[in-house]
């Protein structure tokens, strides 16, 4: 079974290649292939929030929990603490 991240990566790659080939066909130059790696960057702002919110972290190893379900660090057993806000 293919994971959701793998499927998203494959779809993103296929869309990038299709857009690049379409631009190559339209502009009739191979220079558009230079833009292939940058197409995902153009759509980066449409993904919603920037990432998971860190709820707690381990003061010793730096483990960061994004859920309230953790009270202790799974790596060293230390009590998790609220992260320092900047």
CSV table of N, CA, C and O in Angstrom, one decimal:
chain,number,residue,atom,x,y,z
A,1,UNK,N,0.8,-1.2,0.0
A,1,UNK,CA,0.0,0.0,0.0
A,1,UNK,C,0.9,1.2,0.0
A,1,UNK,O,1.9,1.3,0.7
A,2,UNK,N,0.5,2.2,-0.8
A,2,UNK,CA,1.3,3.5,-0.9
A,2,UNK,C,0.8,4.5,0.1
A,2,UNK,O,-0.4,4.7,0.3
A,3,UNK,N,1.7,5.1,0.9
A,3,UNK,CA,1.3,6.1,1.9
A,3,UNK,C,0.9,7.4,1.3
A,3,UNK,O,1.1,7.7,0.1
A,4,UNK,N,0.2,8.2,2.1
A,4,UNK,CA,-0.3,9.5,1.6
A,4,UNK,C,0.8,10.4,1.2
A,4,UNK,O,0.7,11.2,0.2
A,5,UNK,N,1.9,10.4,1.9
A,5,UNK,CA,3.0,11.3,1.6
A,5,UNK,C,3.7,10.9,0.2
A,5,UNK,O,4.0,11.7,-0.6
A,6,UNK,N,3.8,9.6,0.0
A,6,UNK,CA,4.3,9.1,-1.3
A,6,UNK,C,3.4,9.5,-2.4
A,6,UNK,O,3.9,9.9,-3.5
A,7,UNK,N,2.1,9.3,-2.2
A,7,UNK,CA,1.2,9.6,-3.3
A,7,UNK,C,1.2,11.1,-3.6
A,7,UNK,O,1.2,11.5,-4.7
A,8,UNK,N,1.3,11.9,-2.5
A,8,UNK,CA,1.4,13.4,-2.7
A,8,UNK,C,2.6,13.8,-3.5
A,8,UNK,O,2.6,14.6,-4.4
A,9,UNK,N,3.7,13.2,-3.2
A,9,UNK,CA,5.0,13.4,-3.9
A,9,UNK,C,4.9,13.0,-5.3
A,9,UNK,O,5.4,13.8,-6.2
A,10,UNK,N,4.4,11.9,-5.6
A,10,UNK,CA,4.2,11.4,-7.0
A,10,UNK,C,3.3,12.3,-7.8
A,10,UNK,O,3.6,12.7,-8.9
A,11,UNK,N,2.2,12.7,-7.2
A,11,UNK,CA,1.3,13.6,-7.9
A,11,UNK,C,1.9,15.0,-8.2
A,11,UNK,O,1.8,15.5,-9.3
A,12,UNK,N,2.6,15.5,-7.2
A,12,UNK,CA,3.3,16.7,-7.3
A,12,UNK,C,4.4,16.7,-8.4
A,12,UNK,O,4.5,17.6,-9.2
A,13,UNK,N,5.1,15.6,-8.5
A,13,UNK,CA,6.1,15.4,-9.5
A,13,UNK,C,5.5,15.3,-10.9
A,13,UNK,O,6.0,16.0,-11.8
A,14,UNK,N,4.4,14.6,-11.0
A,14,UNK,CA,3.7,14.5,-12.3
A,14,UNK,C,3.2,15.8,-12.8
A,14,UNK,O,3.3,16.2,-14.0
A,15,UNK,N,2.6,16.6,-11.9
A,15,UNK,CA,2.0,17.9,-12.2
A,15,UNK,C,3.2,18.8,-12.6
A,15,UNK,O,3.1,19.6,-13.6
A,16,UNK,N,4.3,18.8,-11.9
A,16,UNK,CA,5.5,19.6,-12.3
A,16,UNK,C,6.0,19.3,-13.7
A,16,UNK,O,6.3,20.2,-14.5
A,17,UNK,N,6.1,18.0,-14.0
A,17,UNK,CA,6.6,17.6,-15.3
A,17,UNK,C,5.6,18.0,-16.4
A,17,UNK,O,6.0,18.5,-17.4
A,18,UNK,N,4.3,17.8,-16.1
A,18,UNK,CA,3.3,18.2,-17.1
A,18,UNK,C,3.3,19.7,-17.4
A,18,UNK,O,3.2,20.2,-18.5
A,19,UNK,N,3.4,20.5,-16.3
A,19,UNK,CA,3.5,22.0,-16.5
A,19,UNK,C,4.7,22.4,-17.3
A,19,UNK,O,4.7,23.2,-18.2
A,20,UNK,N,5.8,21.7,-16.9
A,20,UNK,CA,7.1,22.0,-17.6
A,20,UNK,C,7.0,21.7,-19.1
A,20,UNK,O,7.5,22.4,-20.0
A,21,UNK,N,6.5,20.5,-19.4
A,21,UNK,CA,6.4,20.1,-20.8
A,21,UNK,C,5.4,21.0,-21.6
A,21,UNK,O,5.7,21.4,-22.7
A,22,UNK,N,4.4,21.4,-20.9
A,22,UNK,CA,3.4,22.4,-21.6
A,22,UNK,C,4.1,23.7,-21.8
A,22,UNK,O,4.0,24.3,-22.9
A,23,UNK,N,4.9,24.2,-20.9
A,23,UNK,CA,5.7,25.4,-21.1
A,23,UNK,C,6.7,25.3,-22.2
A,23,UNK,O,6.9,26.2,-23.0
A,24,UNK,N,7.3,24.1,-22.2
A,24,UNK,CA,8.3,23.8,-23.3
A,24,UNK,C,7.7,23.9,-24.7
A,24,UNK,O,8.2,24.4,-25.6
A,25,UNK,N,6.5,23.3,-24.7
A,25,UNK,CA,5.8,23.2,-26.0
A,25,UNK,C,5.3,24.6,-26.4
A,25,UNK,O,5.4,25.0,-27.6
A,26,UNK,N,4.9,25.4,-25.4
A,26,UNK,CA,4.3,26.7,-25.7
A,26,UNK,C,5.5,27.7,-26.1
A,26,UNK,O,5.4,28.5,-27.1
A,27,UNK,N,6.6,27.7,-25.4
A,27,UNK,CA,7.7,28.7,-25.6
A,27,UNK,C,8.7,28.1,-26.6
A,27,UNK,O,9.6,28.9,-27.0
A,28,UNK,N,8.7,26.8,-26.9
A,28,UNK,CA,9.6,26.2,-27.8
A,28,UNK,C,11.1,26.4,-27.4
A,28,UNK,O,11.9,26.7,-28.3
A,29,UNK,N,11.4,26.3,-26.2
A,29,UNK,CA,12.8,26.4,-25.7
A,29,UNK,C,13.0,25.4,-24.6
A,29,UNK,O,12.1,25.2,-23.8
A,30,UNK,N,14.2,24.9,-24.5
A,30,UNK,CA,14.5,24.0,-23.4
A,30,UNK,C,14.8,24.7,-22.1
A,30,UNK,O,15.0,24.0,-21.0
A,31,UNK,N,14.9,26.0,-22.1
A,31,UNK,CA,15.2,26.7,-20.8
A,31,UNK,C,14.1,26.6,-19.8
A,31,UNK,O,14.3,26.7,-18.6
A,32,UNK,N,12.9,26.2,-20.2
A,32,UNK,CA,11.8,26.0,-19.2
A,32,UNK,C,12.1,24.8,-18.3
A,32,UNK,O,11.6,24.8,-17.1
A,33,UNK,N,13.0,23.9,-18.7
A,33,UNK,CA,13.3,22.8,-17.8
A,33,UNK,C,14.2,23.2,-16.6
A,33,UNK,O,14.3,22.5,-15.6
A,34,UNK,N,14.7,24.4,-16.7
A,34,UNK,CA,15.4,25.0,-15.5
A,34,UNK,C,14.4,25.3,-14.4
A,34,UNK,O,14.8,25.4,-13.2
A,35,UNK,N,13.1,25.5,-14.7
A,35,UNK,CA,12.1,25.9,-13.7
A,35,UNK,C,11.4,24.7,-13.1
A,35,UNK,O,10.6,24.9,-12.2
A,36,UNK,N,11.7,23.5,-13.6
A,36,UNK,CA,11.0,22.3,-13.0
A,36,UNK,C,11.2,22.2,-11.5
A,36,UNK,O,10.2,21.9,-10.8
A,37,UNK,N,12.4,22.4,-10.9
A,37,UNK,CA,12.4,22.2,-9.5
A,37,UNK,C,11.7,23.4,-8.7
A,37,UNK,O,11.4,23.2,-7.6
A,38,UNK,N,11.4,24.5,-9.4
A,38,UNK,CA,10.8,25.6,-8.7
A,38,UNK,C,9.3,25.6,-8.7
A,38,UNK,O,8.6,26.4,-8.0
A,39,UNK,N,8.6,24.8,-9.5
A,39,UNK,CA,7.2,24.8,-9.6
A,39,UNK,C,6.5,24.5,-8.2
A,39,UNK,O,5.6,25.2,-7.9
A,40,UNK,N,7.0,23.5,-7.4
A,40,UNK,CA,6.4,23.3,-6.1
A,40,UNK,C,6.5,24.5,-5.2
A,40,UNK,O,5.6,24.8,-4.4
A,41,UNK,N,7.5,25.3,-5.4
A,41,UNK,CA,7.7,26.5,-4.5
A,41,UNK,C,6.7,27.5,-4.8
A,41,UNK,O,6.2,28.2,-3.9
A,42,UNK,N,6.2,27.6,-6.1
A,42,UNK,CA,5.2,28.6,-6.4
A,42,UNK,C,3.9,28.3,-5.7
A,42,UNK,O,3.1,29.3,-5.4
A,43,UNK,N,3.6,27.1,-5.4
A,43,UNK,CA,2.3,26.7,-4.8
A,43,UNK,C,2.4,26.4,-3.3
A,43,UNK,O,1.5,25.9,-2.7
A,44,UNK,N,3.5,26.8,-2.7
A,44,UNK,CA,3.8,26.5,-1.3
A,44,UNK,C,2.8,27.2,-0.4
A,44,UNK,O,2.4,26.7,0.7
A,45,UNK,N,2.4,28.4,-0.7
A,45,UNK,CA,1.5,29.2,0.1
A,45,UNK,C,0.0,28.7,0.2
A,45,UNK,O,-0.7,29.1,1.0
A,46,UNK,N,-0.3,27.8,-0.7
A,46,UNK,CA,-1.7,27.3,-0.8
A,46,UNK,C,-2.0,26.1,0.1
A,46,UNK,O,-3.1,25.6,0.1
A,47,UNK,N,-1.0,25.7,0.9
A,47,UNK,CA,-1.1,24.4,1.7
A,47,UNK,C,-1.8,24.6,3.0
A,47,UNK,O,-1.9,23.6,3.7
A,48,UNK,N,-2.2,25.8,3.4
A,48,UNK,CA,-2.9,25.9,4.7
A,48,UNK,C,-1.9,26.4,5.7
A,48,UNK,O,-1.1,27.3,5.5
A,49,UNK,N,-1.9,25.8,6.9
A,49,UNK,CA,-1.0,26.3,8.0
A,49,UNK,C,0.4,25.9,7.7
A,49,UNK,O,0.7,25.0,6.9
A,50,UNK,N,1.4,26.4,8.5
A,50,UNK,CA,2.8,26.2,8.2
A,50,UNK,C,3.3,24.9,8.8
A,50,UNK,O,4.4,24.4,8.4
A,51,UNK,N,2.6,24.2,9.6
A,51,UNK,CA,3.0,22.9,10.2
A,51,UNK,C,2.4,22.7,11.5
A,51,UNK,O,1.5,23.4,12.0
A,52,UNK,N,2.8,21.6,12.1
A,52,UNK,CA,2.2,21.2,13.4
A,52,UNK,C,2.6,22.2,14.5
A,52,UNK,O,3.7,22.7,14.5
A,53,UNK,N,1.8,22.4,15.5
A,53,UNK,CA,2.1,23.3,16.6
A,53,UNK,C,2.7,22.4,17.7
A,53,UNK,O,2.2,21.4,18.1
A,54,UNK,N,3.8,22.9,18.2
A,54,UNK,CA,4.6,22.2,19.2
A,54,UNK,C,3.9,22.5,20.6
A,54,UNK,O,3.8,23.6,21.0
A,55,UNK,N,3.4,21.4,21.2
A,55,UNK,CA,2.7,21.6,22.5
A,55,UNK,C,3.6,21.4,23.7
A,55,UNK,O,3.6,22.2,24.6
A,56,UNK,N,4.5,20.4,23.6
A,56,UNK,CA,5.4,20.2,24.7
A,56,UNK,C,6.7,19.7,24.1
A,56,UNK,O,6.8,19.2,23.0
A,57,UNK,N,7.8,19.9,24.9
A,57,UNK,CA,9.1,19.4,24.4
A,57,UNK,C,10.0,18.9,25.6
A,57,UNK,O,9.8,19.3,26.7
A,58,UNK,N,10.9,18.0,25.3
A,58,UNK,CA,11.8,17.4,26.3
A,58,UNK,C,12.9,18.4,26.5
A,58,UNK,O,13.6,18.9,25.6
A,59,UNK,N,13.2,18.8,27.8
A,59,UNK,CA,14.3,19.7,28.1
A,59,UNK,C,15.7,19.1,27.9
A,59,UNK,O,16.7,19.8,27.8
A,60,UNK,N,15.8,17.8,27.8
A,60,UNK,CA,17.1,17.1,27.7
A,60,UNK,C,17.4,16.7,26.2
A,60,UNK,O,18.5,17.0,25.8
A,61,UNK,N,16.5,16.1,25.5
A,61,UNK,CA,16.9,15.6,24.2
A,61,UNK,C,16.3,16.4,23.0
A,61,UNK,O,16.7,16.3,21.9
A,62,UNK,N,15.3,17.3,23.3
A,62,UNK,CA,14.7,18.1,22.3
A,62,UNK,C,13.5,17.5,21.6
A,62,UNK,O,13.0,18.1,20.6
A,63,UNK,N,13.0,16.3,22.0
A,63,UNK,CA,11.8,15.7,21.5
A,63,UNK,C,10.7,16.7,21.6
A,63,UNK,O,10.4,17.3,22.6
A,64,UNK,N,9.9,16.9,20.5
A,64,UNK,CA,8.8,17.8,20.4
A,64,UNK,C,7.5,17.0,20.2
A,64,UNK,O,7.4,16.3,19.2
A,65,UNK,N,6.5,17.2,21.1
A,65,UNK,CA,5.2,16.5,20.9
A,65,UNK,C,4.2,17.5,20.4
A,65,UNK,O,4.2,18.7,20.8
A,66,UNK,N,3.4,17.1,19.4
A,66,UNK,CA,2.4,17.9,18.8
A,66,UNK,C,1.0,17.6,19.4
A,66,UNK,O,0.0,18.0,18.8
A,67,UNK,N,1.0,16.8,20.4
A,67,UNK,CA,-0.3,16.3,21.0
A,67,UNK,C,-0.2,16.4,22.5
A,67,UNK,O,0.9,16.2,23.1
A,68,UNK,N,-1.3,16.5,23.2
A,68,UNK,CA,-1.3,16.5,24.6
A,68,UNK,C,-1.2,15.1,25.2
A,68,UNK,O,-1.2,14.9,26.4
A,69,UNK,N,-1.2,14.1,24.3
A,69,UNK,CA,-1.2,12.7,24.8
A,69,UNK,C,0.1,12.3,25.5
A,69,UNK,O,0.1,11.3,26.2
A,70,UNK,N,1.1,13.1,25.3
A,70,UNK,CA,2.4,12.7,25.9
A,70,UNK,C,2.6,13.5,27.2
A,70,UNK,O,2.5,14.7,27.2
A,71,UNK,N,3.1,12.8,28.2
A,71,UNK,CA,3.5,13.5,29.4
A,71,UNK,C,5.0,13.3,29.6
A,71,UNK,O,5.6,14.2,30.3
A,72,UNK,N,5.5,12.2,29.1
A,72,UNK,CA,6.9,11.9,29.3
A,72,UNK,C,7.6,11.7,27.9
A,72,UNK,O,6.9,11.2,27.0
A,73,UNK,N,8.9,11.9,27.8
A,73,UNK,CA,9.6,11.8,26.6
A,73,UNK,C,9.8,10.3,26.3
A,73,UNK,O,10.2,9.5,27.2
A,74,UNK,N,9.5,9.8,25.1
A,74,UNK,CA,9.6,8.4,24.8
A,74,UNK,C,11.1,8.0,24.6
A,74,UNK,O,11.4,6.8,24.6
A,75,UNK,N,12.0,9.0,24.5
A,75,UNK,CA,13.4,8.7,24.3
A,75,UNK,C,14.1,8.4,25.6
A,75,UNK,O,14.9,7.5,25.8
A,76,UNK,N,13.9,9.4,26.6
A,76,UNK,CA,14.7,9.2,27.8
A,76,UNK,C,13.8,9.2,29.1
A,76,UNK,O,14.3,9.2,30.2
A,77,UNK,N,12.5,9.4,29.0
A,77,UNK,CA,11.6,9.3,30.1
A,77,UNK,C,11.5,10.5,30.9
A,77,UNK,O,10.8,10.5,32.0
A,78,UNK,N,12.1,11.6,30.5
A,78,UNK,CA,11.9,12.9,31.2
A,78,UNK,C,10.6,13.5,31.0
A,78,UNK,O,9.9,13.3,30.0
A,79,UNK,N,10.1,14.3,32.0
A,79,UNK,CA,8.8,15.0,32.0
A,79,UNK,C,8.9,16.1,30.9
A,79,UNK,O,9.8,16.9,30.9
A,80,UNK,N,7.9,16.1,30.0
A,80,UNK,CA,7.8,17.1,29.0
A,80,UNK,C,7.4,18.5,29.6
A,80,UNK,O,6.6,18.5,30.5
A,81,UNK,N,7.9,19.5,29.0
A,81,UNK,CA,7.6,20.9,29.5
A,81,UNK,C,7.0,21.7,28.3
A,81,UNK,O,7.2,21.4,27.2
A,82,UNK,N,6.4,22.8,28.7
A,82,UNK,CA,5.9,23.7,27.7
A,82,UNK,C,7.1,24.4,27.0
A,82,UNK,O,8.0,24.8,27.6
A,83,UNK,N,7.0,24.6,25.7
A,83,UNK,CA,8.1,25.2,25.0
A,83,UNK,C,8.2,26.7,25.3
A,83,UNK,O,7.1,27.3,25.6
A,84,UNK,N,9.3,27.3,25.3
A,84,UNK,CA,9.5,28.7,25.5
A,84,UNK,C,9.0,29.5,24.3
A,84,UNK,O,9.3,29.2,23.2
A,85,UNK,N,8.1,30.5,24.5
A,85,UNK,CA,7.6,31.3,23.4
A,85,UNK,C,8.5,32.5,23.2
A,85,UNK,O,9.0,33.1,24.1
A,86,UNK,N,8.7,32.8,21.9
A,86,UNK,CA,9.6,33.9,21.6
A,86,UNK,C,8.9,35.2,21.5
A,86,UNK,O,7.7,35.4,21.2
